Tab-separated table of C-alpha atoms and ligand atoms in Angstrom:
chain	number	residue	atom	x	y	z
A	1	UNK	CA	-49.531	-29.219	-61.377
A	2	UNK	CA	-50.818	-25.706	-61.370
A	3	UNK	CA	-49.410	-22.610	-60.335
A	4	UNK	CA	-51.353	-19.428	-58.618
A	5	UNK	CA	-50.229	-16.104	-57.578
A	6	UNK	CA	-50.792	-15.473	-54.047
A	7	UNK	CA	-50.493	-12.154	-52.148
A	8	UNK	CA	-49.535	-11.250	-48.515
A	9	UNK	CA	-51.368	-7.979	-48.549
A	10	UNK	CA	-50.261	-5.073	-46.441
A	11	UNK	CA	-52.526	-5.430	-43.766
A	12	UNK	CA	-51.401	-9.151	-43.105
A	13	UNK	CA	-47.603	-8.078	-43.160
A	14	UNK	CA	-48.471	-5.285	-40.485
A	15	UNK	CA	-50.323	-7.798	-38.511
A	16	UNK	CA	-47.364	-10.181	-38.692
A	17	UNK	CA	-49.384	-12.756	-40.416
A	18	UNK	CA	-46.122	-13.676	-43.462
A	19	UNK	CA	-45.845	-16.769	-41.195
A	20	UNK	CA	-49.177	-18.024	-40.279
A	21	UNK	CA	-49.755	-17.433	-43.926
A	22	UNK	CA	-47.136	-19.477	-45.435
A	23	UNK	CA	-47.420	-22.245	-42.973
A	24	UNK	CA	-50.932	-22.614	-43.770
A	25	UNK	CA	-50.331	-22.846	-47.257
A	26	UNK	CA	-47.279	-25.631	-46.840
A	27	UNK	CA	-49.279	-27.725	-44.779
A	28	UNK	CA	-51.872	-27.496	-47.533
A	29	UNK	CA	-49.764	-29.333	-50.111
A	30	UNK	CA	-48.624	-25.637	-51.669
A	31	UNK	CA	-44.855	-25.507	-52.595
A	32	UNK	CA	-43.768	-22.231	-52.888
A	33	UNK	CA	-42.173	-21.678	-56.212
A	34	UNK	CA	-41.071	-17.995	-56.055
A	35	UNK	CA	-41.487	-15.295	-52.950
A	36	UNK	CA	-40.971	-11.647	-52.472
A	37	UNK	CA	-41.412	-8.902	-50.553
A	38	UNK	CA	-42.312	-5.166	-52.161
A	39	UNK	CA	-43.577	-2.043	-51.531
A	40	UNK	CA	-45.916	-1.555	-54.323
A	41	UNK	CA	-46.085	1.820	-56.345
A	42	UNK	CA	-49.709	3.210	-57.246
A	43	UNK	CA	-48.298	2.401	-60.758
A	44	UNK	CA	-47.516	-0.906	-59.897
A	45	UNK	CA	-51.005	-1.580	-57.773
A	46	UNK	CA	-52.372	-0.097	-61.093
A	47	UNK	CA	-51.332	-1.906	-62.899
A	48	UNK	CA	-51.919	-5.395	-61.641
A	49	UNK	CA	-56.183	-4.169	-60.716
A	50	UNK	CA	-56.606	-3.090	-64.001
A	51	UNK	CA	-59.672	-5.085	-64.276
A	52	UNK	CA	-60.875	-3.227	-61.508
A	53	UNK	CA	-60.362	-0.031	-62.986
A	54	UNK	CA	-63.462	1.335	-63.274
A	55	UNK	CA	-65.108	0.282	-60.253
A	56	UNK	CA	-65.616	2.898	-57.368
A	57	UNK	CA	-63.493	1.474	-55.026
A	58	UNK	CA	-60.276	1.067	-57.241
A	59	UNK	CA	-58.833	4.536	-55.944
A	60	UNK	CA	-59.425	3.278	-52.192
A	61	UNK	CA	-57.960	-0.304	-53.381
A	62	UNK	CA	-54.647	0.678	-54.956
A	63	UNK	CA	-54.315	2.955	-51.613
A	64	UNK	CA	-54.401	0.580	-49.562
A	65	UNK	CA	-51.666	-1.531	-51.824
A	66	UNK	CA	-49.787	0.723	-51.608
A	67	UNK	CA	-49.668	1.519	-47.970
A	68	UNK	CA	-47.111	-0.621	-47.087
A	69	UNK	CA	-44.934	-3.791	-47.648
A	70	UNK	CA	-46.250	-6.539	-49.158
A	71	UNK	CA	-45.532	-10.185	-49.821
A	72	UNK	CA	-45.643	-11.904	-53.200
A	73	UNK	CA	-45.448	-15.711	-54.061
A	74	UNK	CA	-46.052	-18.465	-56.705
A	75	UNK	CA	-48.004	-21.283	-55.023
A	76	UNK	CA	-47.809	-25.001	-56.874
A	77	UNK	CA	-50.103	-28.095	-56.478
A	78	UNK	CA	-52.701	-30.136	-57.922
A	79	UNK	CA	-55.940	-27.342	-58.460
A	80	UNK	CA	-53.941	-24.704	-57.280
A	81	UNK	CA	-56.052	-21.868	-58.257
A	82	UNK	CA	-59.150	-23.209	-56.572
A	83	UNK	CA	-57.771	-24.911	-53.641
A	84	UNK	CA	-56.054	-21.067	-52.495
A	85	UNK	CA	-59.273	-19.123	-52.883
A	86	UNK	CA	-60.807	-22.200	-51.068
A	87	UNK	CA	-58.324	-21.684	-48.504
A	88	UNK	CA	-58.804	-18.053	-48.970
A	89	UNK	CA	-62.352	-17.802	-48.228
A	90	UNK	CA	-65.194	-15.170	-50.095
A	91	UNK	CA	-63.481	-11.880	-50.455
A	92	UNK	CA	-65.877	-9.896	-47.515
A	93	UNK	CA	-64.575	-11.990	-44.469
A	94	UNK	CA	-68.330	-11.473	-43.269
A	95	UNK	CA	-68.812	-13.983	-46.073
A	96	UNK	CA	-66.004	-16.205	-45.768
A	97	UNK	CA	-66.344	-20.330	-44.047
A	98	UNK	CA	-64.476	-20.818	-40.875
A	99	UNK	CA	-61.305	-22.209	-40.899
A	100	UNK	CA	-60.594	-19.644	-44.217
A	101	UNK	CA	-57.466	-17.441	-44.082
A	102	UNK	CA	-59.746	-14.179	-44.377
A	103	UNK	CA	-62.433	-15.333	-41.421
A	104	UNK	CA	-59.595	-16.199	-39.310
A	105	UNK	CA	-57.665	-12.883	-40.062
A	106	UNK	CA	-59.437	-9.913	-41.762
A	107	UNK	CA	-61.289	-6.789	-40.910
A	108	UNK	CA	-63.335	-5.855	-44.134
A	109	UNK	CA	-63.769	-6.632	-47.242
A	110	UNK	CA	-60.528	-3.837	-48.638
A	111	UNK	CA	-58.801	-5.165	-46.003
A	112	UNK	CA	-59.042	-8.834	-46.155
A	113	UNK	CA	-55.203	-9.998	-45.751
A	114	UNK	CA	-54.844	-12.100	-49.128
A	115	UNK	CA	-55.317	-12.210	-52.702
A	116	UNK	CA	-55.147	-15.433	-55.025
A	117	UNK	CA	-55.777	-15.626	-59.052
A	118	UNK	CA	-59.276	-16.622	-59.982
A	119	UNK	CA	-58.646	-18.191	-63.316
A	120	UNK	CA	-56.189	-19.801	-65.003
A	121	UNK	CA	-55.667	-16.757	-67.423
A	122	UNK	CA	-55.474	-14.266	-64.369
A	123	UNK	CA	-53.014	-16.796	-63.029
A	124	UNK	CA	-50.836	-16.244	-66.117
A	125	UNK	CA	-51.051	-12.801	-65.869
A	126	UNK	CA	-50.889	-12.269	-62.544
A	127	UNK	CA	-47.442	-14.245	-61.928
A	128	UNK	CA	-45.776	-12.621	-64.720
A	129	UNK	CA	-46.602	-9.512	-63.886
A	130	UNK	CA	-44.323	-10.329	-61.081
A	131	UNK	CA	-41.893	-13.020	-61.752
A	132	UNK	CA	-39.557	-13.939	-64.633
A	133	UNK	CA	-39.441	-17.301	-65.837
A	134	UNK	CA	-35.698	-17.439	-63.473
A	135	UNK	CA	-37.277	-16.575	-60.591
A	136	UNK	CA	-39.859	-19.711	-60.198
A	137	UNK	CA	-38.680	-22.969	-58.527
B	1	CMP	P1	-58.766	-9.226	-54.299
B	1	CMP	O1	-59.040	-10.672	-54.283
B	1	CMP	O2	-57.362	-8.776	-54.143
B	1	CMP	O3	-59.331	-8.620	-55.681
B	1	CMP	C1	-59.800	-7.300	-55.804
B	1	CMP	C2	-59.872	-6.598	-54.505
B	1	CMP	O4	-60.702	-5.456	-54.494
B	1	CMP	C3	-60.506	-7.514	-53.480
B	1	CMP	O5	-59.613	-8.544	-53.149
B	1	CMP	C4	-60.829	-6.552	-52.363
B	1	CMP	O6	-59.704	-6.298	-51.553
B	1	CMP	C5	-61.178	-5.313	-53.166
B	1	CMP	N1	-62.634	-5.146	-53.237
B	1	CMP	C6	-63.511	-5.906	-53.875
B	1	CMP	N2	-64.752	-5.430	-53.721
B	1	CMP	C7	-64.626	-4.334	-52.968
B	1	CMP	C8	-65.554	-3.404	-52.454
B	1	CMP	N3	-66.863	-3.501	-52.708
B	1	CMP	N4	-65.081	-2.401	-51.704
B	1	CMP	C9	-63.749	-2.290	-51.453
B	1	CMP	N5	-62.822	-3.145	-51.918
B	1	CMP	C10	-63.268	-4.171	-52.665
């Protein structure tokens, strides 16, 4: 069993997508080990890009994360990290497979509805940035 962070950005809480979201990830073998709902601060979005920090769209990103509500959860399964950005698609919907979460959904690649770990490390990172040990199920 593995265990990925997922996020419900802010554009796919304003479009009403928690739902569609969730269900697609149940009926894809996901359980959902911890779930939340925040409003980011530009701190907090910050924070968790810091990778991204000197790229020039990081200003524009954490924005955007912190325009609104957004929706924060462990996923479990076999190959979890892979299997969500599978399920994901590429990160510029223009890119992404049918049947992916972001070529169903998104506008653009800032605004693409969902983000999911990358690497086992990020993983790590990523849900305790988030989540205390108490919190996951
Ligand atoms: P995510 O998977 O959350 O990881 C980093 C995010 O930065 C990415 O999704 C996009 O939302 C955003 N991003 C990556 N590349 C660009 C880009 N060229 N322009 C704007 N945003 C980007």
């Amino acid at each position: 069993m593995e265990r990925t962070l997922s996020i419900i950005k802010p554009d796919g809480v304003k479009k009403n997508l928690i739902g569609a979201v969730v269900k697609r990830f149940q009926d894809e073998g996901f359980k959902i080990a911890a779930m939340r709902m925040i409003h980011m601060s530009t701190r907090e979005a910050e924070g968790f890009y810091y990778v991204h920090k000197e790229r020039p769209f990081f200003g524009s990103l954490t924005d955007f994360m912190t325009s609104g509500p957004s929706v924060v959860m462990v996923l479990e399964r076999e190959n979890a990290i892979a299997k969500n950005r599978e399920i994901m698609g590429a990160t510029n919907p223009a890119d992404a497979a049918e049947g992916t979460l972001r070529k169903q959904y998104a506008d653009n690649i800032e605004n693409n509805i969902v983000h999911g770990s990358d690497a086992p490390e990020t993983a790590a990172f990523e849900i305790g940035y988030f989540f205390k040990g108490l919190e996951i199920f």
